[in-house]
Amino acid sequence: IRTDAAKGFVEFMRQQGHDARLLNALTDNFGIELAMIFADAVLLHFNEEETKGVLQKALTSLKQGGLLVFSVKQGQGEKWSNEKIDAPRYFRYWQKGDLQALLTNSGFKDLEIFEAKSRSASWFQVIAKK
């Protein structure tokens, strides 16, 4: 099931024929016994404390052996940017060691963190197992 916190984007996905629902990763429950949670370019918009909370909810929602797959931008610090859309968005950047420690401390194991590049950014692609 595709999800997003923006009602307009959920409606757009439904118009495209996809099963989509409104879900705010910070405030809503994910469900239980999920085999995988895929969060492409989602967690990069949360500060460290918010990310910790989302990781805990993900861990609780996944069945044993379930996967959390996500991407965040490489770098240091945080900033607000109007990049790509004409609206300010928060970005939190990560170093590999900090990301590994956060995931391990949250209870995930068998971590795989890959580096990737797009035209405008360097990314970490993460696969973490419950």
XYZ file of C-alpha atoms in Angstrom, residues 8-130:
123
model
C -3.142 15.872 -2.384
C -0.429 13.343 -3.189
C -2.559 10.448 -1.906
C -5.377 11.605 -4.172
C -2.954 11.853 -7.110
C -1.748 8.267 -6.546
C -5.353 7.035 -6.375
C -6.125 8.809 -9.650
C -3.188 6.904 -11.134
C -4.875 3.640 -10.083
C -2.800 2.885 -6.981
C -4.056 1.716 -3.606
C -2.960 4.663 -1.455
C -3.817 5.975 1.979
C -3.025 8.939 4.157
C -0.322 8.176 6.735
C 1.813 10.523 8.798
C 4.904 8.604 9.926
C 5.259 10.831 12.994
C 1.715 10.523 14.339
C 0.008 7.469 12.803
C 0.398 3.749 13.481
C 1.898 1.736 10.631
C 0.068 -1.517 11.280
C 1.381 -4.798 12.623
C 3.177 -7.836 11.281
C 4.416 -6.022 8.178
C 6.958 -7.837 6.020
C 8.582 -4.602 4.838
C 8.407 -0.861 5.218
C 9.855 1.127 2.308
C 10.432 4.826 2.972
C 12.130 6.405 -0.019
C 13.308 9.950 0.791
C 11.008 10.209 3.817
C 13.235 10.058 6.901
C 15.494 12.809 5.570
C 12.736 15.280 6.517
C 12.818 14.332 10.233
C 15.213 15.549 12.911
C 17.155 12.974 14.931
C 14.562 12.632 17.706
C 11.725 12.244 15.200
C 13.773 9.667 13.290
C 14.321 7.695 16.518
C 10.557 7.661 17.100
C 9.800 6.523 13.545
C 12.422 3.761 13.816
C 10.814 2.514 17.047
C 7.368 2.473 15.408
C 8.790 0.644 12.402
C 10.458 -1.964 14.620
C 7.189 -2.547 16.488
C 5.230 -2.831 13.238
C 7.524 -5.286 11.463
C 7.177 -9.042 11.874
C 10.285 -10.924 13.000
C 12.773 -10.839 10.119
C 10.889 -7.965 8.473
C 12.811 -5.274 6.595
C 12.987 -1.527 6.891
C 14.284 -0.048 3.638
C 14.886 3.686 3.347
C 17.100 6.435 1.995
C 18.587 9.573 3.539
C 21.003 12.199 2.263
C 24.679 12.049 3.146
C 26.258 15.041 4.825
C 26.345 16.931 8.079
C 23.821 19.063 9.892
C 20.410 20.200 8.787
C 18.773 22.939 6.736
C 15.542 24.249 5.273
C 15.375 24.381 1.494
C 12.992 25.239 -1.355
C 14.947 22.859 -3.616
C 12.782 21.246 -6.348
C 9.504 22.703 -5.051
C 8.497 26.218 -4.117
C 7.889 25.408 -0.465
C 10.356 25.173 2.421
C 11.213 21.650 3.560
C 13.454 20.471 6.378
C 16.428 18.225 5.574
C 18.564 16.248 8.049
C 21.882 14.947 6.694
C 23.632 11.821 7.996
C 27.099 10.362 8.405
C 27.342 6.588 7.981
C 28.591 5.896 11.521
C 25.820 7.972 13.101
C 23.213 6.196 10.994
C 24.594 2.759 11.902
C 24.603 3.615 15.614
C 21.049 4.962 15.494
C 19.743 1.817 13.789
C 21.633 -0.559 16.085
C 20.519 1.330 19.194
C 16.931 1.181 17.898
C 17.077 -2.630 17.767
C 17.701 -3.323 14.073
C 20.270 -5.881 12.944
C 21.884 -7.143 9.754
C 22.354 -3.613 8.453
C 23.338 -2.904 4.887
C 24.114 0.702 4.023
C 24.950 1.513 0.418
C 26.176 4.810 -0.974
C 24.451 6.209 -4.051
C 24.534 9.442 -6.032
C 21.843 11.332 -7.879
C 22.276 14.453 -9.998
C 21.932 16.676 -6.951
C 22.875 14.662 -3.849
C 24.762 11.796 -2.255
C 22.557 9.240 -0.525
C 22.623 6.324 1.867
C 20.322 3.466 0.876
C 19.592 1.353 3.964
C 18.279 -2.167 4.477
C 17.767 -3.080 8.143
C 16.260 -6.276 9.541
C 14.167 -6.709 12.671
